[in-house]
Short mmCIF file of C-alpha atoms and ligand atoms in Angstrom, two decimals:
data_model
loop_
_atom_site.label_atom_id
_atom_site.label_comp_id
_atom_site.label_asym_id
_atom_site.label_seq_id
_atom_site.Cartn_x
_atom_site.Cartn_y
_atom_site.Cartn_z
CA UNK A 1 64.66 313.09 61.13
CA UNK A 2 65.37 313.95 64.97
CA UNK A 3 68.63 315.80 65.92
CA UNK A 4 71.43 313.87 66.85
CA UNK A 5 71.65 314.88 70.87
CA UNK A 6 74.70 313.69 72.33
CA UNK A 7 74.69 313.14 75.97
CA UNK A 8 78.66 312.68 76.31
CA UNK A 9 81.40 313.45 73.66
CA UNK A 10 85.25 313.32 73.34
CA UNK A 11 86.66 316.48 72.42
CA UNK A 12 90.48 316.13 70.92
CA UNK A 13 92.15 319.18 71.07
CA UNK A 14 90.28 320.85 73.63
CA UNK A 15 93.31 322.66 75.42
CA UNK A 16 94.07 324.16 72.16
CA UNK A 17 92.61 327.39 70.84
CA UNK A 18 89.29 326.23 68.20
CA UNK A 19 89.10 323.04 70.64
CA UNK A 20 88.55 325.08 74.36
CA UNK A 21 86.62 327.88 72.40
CA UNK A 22 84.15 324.80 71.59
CA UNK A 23 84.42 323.36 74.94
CA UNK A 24 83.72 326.62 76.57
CA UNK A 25 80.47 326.66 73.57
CA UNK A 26 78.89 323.50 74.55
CA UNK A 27 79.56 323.96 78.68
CA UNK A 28 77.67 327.21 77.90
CA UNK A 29 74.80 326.03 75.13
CA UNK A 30 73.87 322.83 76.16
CA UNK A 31 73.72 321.69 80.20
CA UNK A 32 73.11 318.14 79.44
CA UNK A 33 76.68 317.56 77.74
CA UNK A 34 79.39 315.95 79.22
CA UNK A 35 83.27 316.66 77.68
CA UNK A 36 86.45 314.01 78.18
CA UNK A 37 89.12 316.20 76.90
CA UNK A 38 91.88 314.44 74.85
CA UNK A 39 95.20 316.76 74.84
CA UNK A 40 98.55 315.93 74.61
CA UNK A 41 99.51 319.32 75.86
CA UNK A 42 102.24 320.15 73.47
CA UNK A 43 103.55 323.23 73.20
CA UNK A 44 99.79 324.68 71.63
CA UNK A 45 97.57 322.92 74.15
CA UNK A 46 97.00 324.94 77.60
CA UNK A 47 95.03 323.30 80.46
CA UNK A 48 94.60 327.64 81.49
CA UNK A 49 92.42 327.34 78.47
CA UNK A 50 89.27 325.53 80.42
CA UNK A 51 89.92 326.33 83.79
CA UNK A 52 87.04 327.52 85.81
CA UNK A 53 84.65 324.74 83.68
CA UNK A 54 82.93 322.54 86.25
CA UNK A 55 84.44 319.54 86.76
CA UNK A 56 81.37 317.42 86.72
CA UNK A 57 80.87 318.23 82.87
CA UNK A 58 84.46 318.36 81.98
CA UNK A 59 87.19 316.42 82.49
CA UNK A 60 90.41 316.52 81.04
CA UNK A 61 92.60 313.29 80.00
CA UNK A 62 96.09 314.02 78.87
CA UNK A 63 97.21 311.81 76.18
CA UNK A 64 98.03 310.93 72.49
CA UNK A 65 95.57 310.40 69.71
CA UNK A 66 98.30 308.10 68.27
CA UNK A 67 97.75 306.17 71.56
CA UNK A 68 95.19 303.10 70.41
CA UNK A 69 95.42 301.47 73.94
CA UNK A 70 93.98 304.89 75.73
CA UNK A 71 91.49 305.47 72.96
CA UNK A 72 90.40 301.94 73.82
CA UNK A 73 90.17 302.85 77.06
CA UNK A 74 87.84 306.20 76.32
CA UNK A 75 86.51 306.10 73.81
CA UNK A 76 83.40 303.28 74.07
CA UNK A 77 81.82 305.77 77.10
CA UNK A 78 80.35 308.56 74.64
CA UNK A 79 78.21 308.72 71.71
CA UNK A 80 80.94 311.43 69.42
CA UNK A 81 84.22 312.10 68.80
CA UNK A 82 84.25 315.47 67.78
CA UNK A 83 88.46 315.92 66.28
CA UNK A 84 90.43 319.01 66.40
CA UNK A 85 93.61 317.93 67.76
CA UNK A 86 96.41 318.94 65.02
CA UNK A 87 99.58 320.10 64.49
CA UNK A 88 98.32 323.43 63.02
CA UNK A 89 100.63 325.81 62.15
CA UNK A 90 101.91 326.39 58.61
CA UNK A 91 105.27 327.48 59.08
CA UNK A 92 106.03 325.45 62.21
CA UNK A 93 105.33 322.44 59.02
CA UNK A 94 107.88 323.96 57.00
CA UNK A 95 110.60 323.93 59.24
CA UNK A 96 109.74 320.13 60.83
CA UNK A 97 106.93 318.09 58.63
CA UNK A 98 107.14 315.03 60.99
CA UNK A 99 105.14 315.70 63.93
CA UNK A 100 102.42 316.84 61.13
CA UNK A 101 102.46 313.72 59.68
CA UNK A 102 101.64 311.83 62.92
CA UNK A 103 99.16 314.18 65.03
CA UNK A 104 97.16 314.62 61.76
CA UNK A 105 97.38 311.44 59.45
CA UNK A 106 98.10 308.87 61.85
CA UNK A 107 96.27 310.49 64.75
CA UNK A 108 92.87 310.48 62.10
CA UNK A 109 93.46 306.99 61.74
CA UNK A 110 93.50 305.47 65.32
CA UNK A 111 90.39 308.00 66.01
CA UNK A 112 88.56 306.74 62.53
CA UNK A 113 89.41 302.83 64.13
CA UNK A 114 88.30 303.53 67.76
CA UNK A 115 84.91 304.87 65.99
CA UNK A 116 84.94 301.99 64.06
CA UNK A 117 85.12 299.42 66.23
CA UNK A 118 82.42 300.88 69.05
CA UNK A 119 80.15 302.62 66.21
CA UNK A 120 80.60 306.10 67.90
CA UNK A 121 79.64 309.20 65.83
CA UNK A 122 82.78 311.41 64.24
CA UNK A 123 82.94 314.70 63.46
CA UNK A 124 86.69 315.96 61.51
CA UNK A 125 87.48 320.12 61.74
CA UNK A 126 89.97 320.04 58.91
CA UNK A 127 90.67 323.44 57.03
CA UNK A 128 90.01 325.01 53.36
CA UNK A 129 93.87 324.84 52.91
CA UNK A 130 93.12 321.66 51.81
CA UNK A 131 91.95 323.42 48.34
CA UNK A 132 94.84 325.35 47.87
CA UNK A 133 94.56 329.01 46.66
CA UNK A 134 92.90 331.46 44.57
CA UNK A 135 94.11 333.77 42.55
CA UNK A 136 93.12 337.39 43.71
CA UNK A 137 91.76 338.37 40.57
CA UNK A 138 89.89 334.52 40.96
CA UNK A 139 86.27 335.86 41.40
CA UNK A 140 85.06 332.15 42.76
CA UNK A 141 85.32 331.09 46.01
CA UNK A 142 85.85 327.04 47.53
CA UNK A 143 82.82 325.12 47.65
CA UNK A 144 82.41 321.47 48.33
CA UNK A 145 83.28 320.44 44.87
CA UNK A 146 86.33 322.18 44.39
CA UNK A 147 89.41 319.62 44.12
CA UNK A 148 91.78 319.51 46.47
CA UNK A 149 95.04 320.76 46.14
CA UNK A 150 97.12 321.36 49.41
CA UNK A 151 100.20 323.46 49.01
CA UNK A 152 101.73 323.04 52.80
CA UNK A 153 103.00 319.67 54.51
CA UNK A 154 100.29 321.43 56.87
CA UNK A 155 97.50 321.18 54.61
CA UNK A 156 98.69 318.23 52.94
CA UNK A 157 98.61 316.10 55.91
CA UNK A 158 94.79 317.60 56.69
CA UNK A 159 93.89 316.70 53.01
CA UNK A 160 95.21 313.04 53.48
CA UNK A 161 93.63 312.71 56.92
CA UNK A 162 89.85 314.05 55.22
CA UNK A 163 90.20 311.10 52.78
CA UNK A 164 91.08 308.87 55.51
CA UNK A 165 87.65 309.81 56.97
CA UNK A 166 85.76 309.87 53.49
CA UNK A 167 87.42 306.15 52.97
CA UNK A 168 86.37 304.96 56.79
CA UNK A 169 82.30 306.00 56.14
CA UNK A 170 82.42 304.59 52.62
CA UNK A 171 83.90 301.11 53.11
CA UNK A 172 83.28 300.46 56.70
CA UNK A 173 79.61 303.01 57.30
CA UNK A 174 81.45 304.86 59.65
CA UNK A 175 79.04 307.94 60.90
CA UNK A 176 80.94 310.87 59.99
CA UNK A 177 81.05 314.46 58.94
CA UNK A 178 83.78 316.91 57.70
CA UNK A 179 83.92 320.35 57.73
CA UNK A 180 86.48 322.73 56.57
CA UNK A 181 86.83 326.52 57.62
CA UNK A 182 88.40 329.27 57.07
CA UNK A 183 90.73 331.12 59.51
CA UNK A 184 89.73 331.50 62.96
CA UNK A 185 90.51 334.95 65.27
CA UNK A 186 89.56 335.25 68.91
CA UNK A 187 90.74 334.42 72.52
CA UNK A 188 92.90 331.89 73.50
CA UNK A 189 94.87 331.58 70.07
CA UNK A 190 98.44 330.90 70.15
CA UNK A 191 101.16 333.71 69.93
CA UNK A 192 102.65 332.31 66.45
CA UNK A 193 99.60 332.74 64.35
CA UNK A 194 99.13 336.10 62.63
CA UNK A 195 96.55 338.41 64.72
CA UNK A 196 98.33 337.11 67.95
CA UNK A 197 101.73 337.58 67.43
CA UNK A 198 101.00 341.34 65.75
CA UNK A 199 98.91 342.38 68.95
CA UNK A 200 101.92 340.86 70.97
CA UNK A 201 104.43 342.03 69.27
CA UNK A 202 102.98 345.76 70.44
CA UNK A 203 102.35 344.86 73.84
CA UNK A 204 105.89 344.38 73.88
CA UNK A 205 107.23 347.26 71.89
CA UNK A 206 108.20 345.08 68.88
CA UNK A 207 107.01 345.98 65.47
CA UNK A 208 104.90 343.56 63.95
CA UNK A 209 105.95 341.40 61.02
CA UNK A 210 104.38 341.50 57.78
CA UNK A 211 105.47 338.59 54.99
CA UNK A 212 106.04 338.85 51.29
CA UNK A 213 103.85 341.60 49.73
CA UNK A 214 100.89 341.79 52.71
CA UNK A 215 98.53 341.33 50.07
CA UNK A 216 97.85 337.25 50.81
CA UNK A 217 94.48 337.08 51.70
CA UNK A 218 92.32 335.75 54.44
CA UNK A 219 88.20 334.74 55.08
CA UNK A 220 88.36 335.45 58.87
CA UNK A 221 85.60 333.83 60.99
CA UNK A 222 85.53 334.50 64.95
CA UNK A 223 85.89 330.67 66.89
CA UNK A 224 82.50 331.39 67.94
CA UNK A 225 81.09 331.27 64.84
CA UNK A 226 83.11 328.31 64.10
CA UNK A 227 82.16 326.35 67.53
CA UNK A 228 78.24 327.00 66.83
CA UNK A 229 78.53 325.48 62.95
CA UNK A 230 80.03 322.22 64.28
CA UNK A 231 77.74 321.88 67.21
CA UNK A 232 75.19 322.16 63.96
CA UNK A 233 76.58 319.81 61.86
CA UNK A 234 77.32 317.13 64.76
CA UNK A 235 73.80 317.49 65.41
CA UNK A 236 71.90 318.09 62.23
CA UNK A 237 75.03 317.11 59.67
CA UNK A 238 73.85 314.26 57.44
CA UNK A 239 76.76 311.35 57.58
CA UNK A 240 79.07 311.00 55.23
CA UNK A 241 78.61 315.38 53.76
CA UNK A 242 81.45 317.64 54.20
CA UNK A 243 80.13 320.94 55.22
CA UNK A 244 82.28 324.20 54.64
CA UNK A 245 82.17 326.90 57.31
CA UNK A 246 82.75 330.31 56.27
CA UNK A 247 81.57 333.95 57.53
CA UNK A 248 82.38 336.14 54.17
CA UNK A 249 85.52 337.84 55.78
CA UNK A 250 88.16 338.62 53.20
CA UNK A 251 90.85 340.62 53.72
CA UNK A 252 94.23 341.22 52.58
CA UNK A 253 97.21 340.70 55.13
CA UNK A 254 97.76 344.34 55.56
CA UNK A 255 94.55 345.36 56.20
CA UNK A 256 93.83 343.20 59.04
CA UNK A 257 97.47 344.62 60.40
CA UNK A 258 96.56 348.62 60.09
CA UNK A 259 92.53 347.51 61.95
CA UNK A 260 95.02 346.23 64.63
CA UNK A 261 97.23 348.95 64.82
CA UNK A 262 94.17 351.59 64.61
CA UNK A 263 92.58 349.81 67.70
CA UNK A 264 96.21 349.98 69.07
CA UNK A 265 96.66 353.69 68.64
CA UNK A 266 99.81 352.74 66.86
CA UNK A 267 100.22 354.48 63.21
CA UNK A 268 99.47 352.97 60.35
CA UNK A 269 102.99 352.23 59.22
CA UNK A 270 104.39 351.01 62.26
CA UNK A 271 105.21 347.26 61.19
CA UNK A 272 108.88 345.65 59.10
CA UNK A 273 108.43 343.87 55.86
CA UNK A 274 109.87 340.24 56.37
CA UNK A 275 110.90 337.61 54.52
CA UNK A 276 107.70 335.34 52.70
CA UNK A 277 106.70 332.19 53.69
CA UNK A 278 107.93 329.24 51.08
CA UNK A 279 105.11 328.55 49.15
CA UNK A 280 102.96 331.02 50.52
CA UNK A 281 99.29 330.67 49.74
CA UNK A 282 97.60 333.67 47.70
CA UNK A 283 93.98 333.38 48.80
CA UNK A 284 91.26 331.67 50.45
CA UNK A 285 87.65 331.97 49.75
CA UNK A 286 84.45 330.18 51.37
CA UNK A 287 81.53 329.61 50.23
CA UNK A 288 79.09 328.55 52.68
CA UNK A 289 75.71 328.30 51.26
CA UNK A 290 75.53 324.44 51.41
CA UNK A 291 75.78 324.72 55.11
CA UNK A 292 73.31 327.85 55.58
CA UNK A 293 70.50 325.95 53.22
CA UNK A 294 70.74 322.85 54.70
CA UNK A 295 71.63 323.17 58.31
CA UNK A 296 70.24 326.91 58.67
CA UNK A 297 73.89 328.35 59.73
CA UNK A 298 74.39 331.56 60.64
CA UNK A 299 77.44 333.14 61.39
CA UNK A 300 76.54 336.04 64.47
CA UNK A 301 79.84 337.00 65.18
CA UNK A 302 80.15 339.61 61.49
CA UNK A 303 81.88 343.11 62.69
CA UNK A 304 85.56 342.29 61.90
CA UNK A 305 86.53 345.67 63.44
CA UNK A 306 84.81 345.19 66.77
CA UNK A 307 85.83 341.24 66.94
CA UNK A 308 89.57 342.52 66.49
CA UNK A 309 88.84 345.50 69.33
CA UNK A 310 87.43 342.52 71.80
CA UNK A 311 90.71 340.67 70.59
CA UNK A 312 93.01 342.95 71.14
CA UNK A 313 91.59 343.57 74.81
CA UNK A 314 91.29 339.80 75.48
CA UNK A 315 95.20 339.83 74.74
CA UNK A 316 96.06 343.09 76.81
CA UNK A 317 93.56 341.75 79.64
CA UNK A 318 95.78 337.90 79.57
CA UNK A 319 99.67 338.66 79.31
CA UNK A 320 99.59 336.12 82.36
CA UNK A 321 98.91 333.59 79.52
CA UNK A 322 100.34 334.57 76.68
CA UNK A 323 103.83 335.80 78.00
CA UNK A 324 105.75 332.75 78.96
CA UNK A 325 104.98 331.05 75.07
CA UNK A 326 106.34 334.84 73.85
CA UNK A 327 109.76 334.84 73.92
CA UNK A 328 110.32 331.54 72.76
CA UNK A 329 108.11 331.76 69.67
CA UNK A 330 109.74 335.11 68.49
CA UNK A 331 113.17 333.55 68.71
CA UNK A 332 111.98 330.89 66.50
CA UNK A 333 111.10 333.48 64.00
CA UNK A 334 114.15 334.94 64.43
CA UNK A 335 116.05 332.62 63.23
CA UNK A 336 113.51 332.17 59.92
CA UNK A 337 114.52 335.80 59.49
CA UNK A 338 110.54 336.41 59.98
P1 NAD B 401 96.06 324.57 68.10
O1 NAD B 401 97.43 324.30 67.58
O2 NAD B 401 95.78 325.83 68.84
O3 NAD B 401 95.60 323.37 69.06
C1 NAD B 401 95.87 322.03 68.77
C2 NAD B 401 95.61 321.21 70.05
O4 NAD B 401 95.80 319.83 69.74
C3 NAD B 401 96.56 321.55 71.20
O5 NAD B 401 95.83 321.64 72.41
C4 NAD B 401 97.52 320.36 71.23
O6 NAD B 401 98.06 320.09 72.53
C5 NAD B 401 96.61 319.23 70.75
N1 NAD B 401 97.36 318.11 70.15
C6 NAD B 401 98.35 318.20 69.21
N2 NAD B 401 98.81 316.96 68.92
C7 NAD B 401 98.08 316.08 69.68
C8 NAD B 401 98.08 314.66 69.80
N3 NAD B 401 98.92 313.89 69.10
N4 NAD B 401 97.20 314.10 70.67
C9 NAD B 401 96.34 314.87 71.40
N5 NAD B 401 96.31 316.21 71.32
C10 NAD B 401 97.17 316.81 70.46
O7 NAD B 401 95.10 324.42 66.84
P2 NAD B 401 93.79 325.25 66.44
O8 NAD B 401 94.19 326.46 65.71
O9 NAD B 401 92.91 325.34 67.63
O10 NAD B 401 93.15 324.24 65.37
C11 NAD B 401 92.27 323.20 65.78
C12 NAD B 401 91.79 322.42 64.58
O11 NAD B 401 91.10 323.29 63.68
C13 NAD B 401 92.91 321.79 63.75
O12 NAD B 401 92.48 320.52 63.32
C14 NAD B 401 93.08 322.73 62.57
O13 NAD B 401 93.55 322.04 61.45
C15 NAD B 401 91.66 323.21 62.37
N6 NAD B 401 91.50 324.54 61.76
C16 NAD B 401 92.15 325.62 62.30
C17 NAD B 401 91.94 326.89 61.76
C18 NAD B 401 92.62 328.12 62.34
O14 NAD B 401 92.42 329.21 61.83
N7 NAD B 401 93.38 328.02 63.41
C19 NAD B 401 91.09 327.04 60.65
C20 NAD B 401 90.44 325.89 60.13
C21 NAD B 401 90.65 324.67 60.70
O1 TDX B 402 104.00 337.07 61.42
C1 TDX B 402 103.26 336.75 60.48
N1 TDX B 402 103.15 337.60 59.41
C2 TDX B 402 102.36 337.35 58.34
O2 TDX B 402 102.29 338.16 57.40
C3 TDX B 402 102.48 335.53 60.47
C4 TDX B 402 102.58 334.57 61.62
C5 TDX B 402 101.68 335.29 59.38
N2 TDX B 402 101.61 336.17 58.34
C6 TDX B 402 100.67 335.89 57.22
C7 TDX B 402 100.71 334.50 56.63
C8 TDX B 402 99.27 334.29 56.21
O3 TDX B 402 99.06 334.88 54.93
O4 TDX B 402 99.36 336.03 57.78
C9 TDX B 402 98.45 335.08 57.22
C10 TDX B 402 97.88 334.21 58.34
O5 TDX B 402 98.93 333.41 58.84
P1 TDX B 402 98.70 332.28 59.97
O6 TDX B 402 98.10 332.91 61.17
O7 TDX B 402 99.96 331.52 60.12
O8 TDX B 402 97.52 331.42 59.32
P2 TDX B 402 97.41 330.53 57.96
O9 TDX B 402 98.73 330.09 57.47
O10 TDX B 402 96.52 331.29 57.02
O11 TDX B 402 96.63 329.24 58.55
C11 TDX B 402 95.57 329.37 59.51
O12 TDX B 402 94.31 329.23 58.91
C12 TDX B 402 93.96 327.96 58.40
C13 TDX B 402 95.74 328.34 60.63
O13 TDX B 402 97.01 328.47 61.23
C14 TDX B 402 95.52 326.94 60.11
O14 TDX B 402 95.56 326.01 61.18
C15 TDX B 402 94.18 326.87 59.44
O15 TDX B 402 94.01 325.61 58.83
#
């Protein structure tokens, strides 16, 4: 069967980090596409994060997923819908759930409708939180099959809105396809998440802050690698799969910390213990075969060390754009005792 070529496609999210890294993909990859942006802007989404795109191939509309009238409105001018708008950050879920339970559940749902109604083509980026964790002794990894068990109001509310989508292409033949990665590094990522806020903290004399033990671990993919396995599945996906998107990156918490202090020049030590994240998740483990056999996936983007040199640079290179979310996110933390 033919590729699915989309001439025109609604990307949610796109001001955030995965979502402009994919924007910034497909402006690049493929010159016939056309992108309506759908950000809300909160506090994670950053029109900085697609300047400089032509503005005959991109245009951004802020607004709310929850908003059916606007969707209406959108929506029926493209041929996918291709999701990543979320509230996204684990502990951020901890301390408020609600906003979690909106974006992601409720969000799904007026997207899953708006496809529904004007038969457009869906593609969900949800996460392999949504299987809980591993042990670290566990020597199997996620696949497809595994059940899910979400341990977060973060990953619970991406769990519930995966079945939403599993429900909408079963009962009403909605054309849609999941996938579910592992944890994305690279430019553009918000100063909360892990690699961020450690290269941060040293650009600004503060020593990083490792939870719990610093032996949680992580299957690190770069958003590249990430953007180029949805553009695959969007176009080659068959409807109704989920695909898992991996890149066979695991590593513990404090090993990622002492390649980013190496490429800092900082010593190896030079980070405070803090206090663990409630329910904490042990490990996470991908197993992408499915979507390497089938699709012919690749990831291209391997060298963990040299992706977190590049990082590191892209963060000393941008303190314009990272610096006025810094302050503000490290009080937060603060007051967490993190
Ligand atoms: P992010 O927090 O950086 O960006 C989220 C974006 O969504 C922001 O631009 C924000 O303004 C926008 N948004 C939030 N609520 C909205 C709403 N109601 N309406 C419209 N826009 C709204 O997130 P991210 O890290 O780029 O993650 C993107 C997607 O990828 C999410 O669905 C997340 O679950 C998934 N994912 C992330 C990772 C990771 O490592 N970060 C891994 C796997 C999957
Ligand atoms: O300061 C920190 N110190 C620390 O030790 C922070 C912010 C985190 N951590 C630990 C917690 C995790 O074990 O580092 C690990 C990574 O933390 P996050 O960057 O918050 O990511 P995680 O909770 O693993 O979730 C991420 O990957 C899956 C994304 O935020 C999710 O959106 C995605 O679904």
């Amino acid at each position: 069967m033919a590729d699915f070529a989309p001439k025109s496609i609604v990307v949610t999210g796109g001001c955030g980090f995965i979502g402009s890294n994919f924007v910034r993909h497909v402006v690049r990859e493929y010159p016939e596409v056309r992108v309506t942006v759908l950000d809300k802007l909160t506090y994670a989404g950053n029109p900085e994060n697609i300047a400089g795109l032509p503005s005959d191939r991109v245009e951004l509309v802020v607004g709310d997923i929850c908003d059916a009238e606007l969707l209406e409105r959108i929506v029926p001018d493209h041929d996918a819908i291709v999701h990543f708008a979320a509230e996204s950050h684990n502990d951020n879920s901890i301390a408020d759930p609600e906003p979690f339970l909106r974006t992601n559940v409720e969000g799904t749902y007026h997207l899953l409708e708006a496809c529904r109604k004007h038969d457009i083509r869906f593609h969900h980026v949800s996460t392999d939180e949504v299987y809980g964790d591993l042990a670290l002794d566990d020597p199997t990894r996620f696949t497809e099959e595994t059940p899910y068990k979400p341990s977060s109001p973060y990953s619970s509310t991406k769990a519930a809105s995966d079945m939403l989508v599993r429900a909408w292409v079963r009962t009403y033949g909605v054309r849609a396809t999941i996938s579910n990665c592992s944890n994305n590094y690279g430019p553009y990522q918000h100063v909360e998440k892990f690699i961020p806020r450690q290269i941060t903290n040293i650009l600004c004399g503060i020593r990083p802050k490792l939870y719990g033990d610093g032996l949680n671990v992580r299957d690190w993919i770069h958003t590249e690698d990430h953007s180029s396995a949805v553009w695959t599945i969007l176009a080659k996906g068959r409807i109704g799969e989920t695909y898992l998107i991996g890149a066979d990156g695991e590593r513990n918490n404090i090993t990622v910390l002492q390649d980013i202090l190496r490429a800092m020049g900082e010593p190896e030590d030079a980070f405070d213990w803090v206090k663990d994240r409630p329910g904490h998740d042990r490990r996470y483990a991908i197993d992408s075969s499915k979507l390497r056999r089938e699709l012919g996936w690749r990831p291209r983007y391997t060298d963990f060390s040299e992706g977190i040199e590049k990082t590191v640079q892209w963060y000393r290179d941008n303190e314009g754009w990272w610096r006025p979310a810094k302050e503000a996110t490290e009080a937060k933390y603060a007051k967490q005792g993190q």
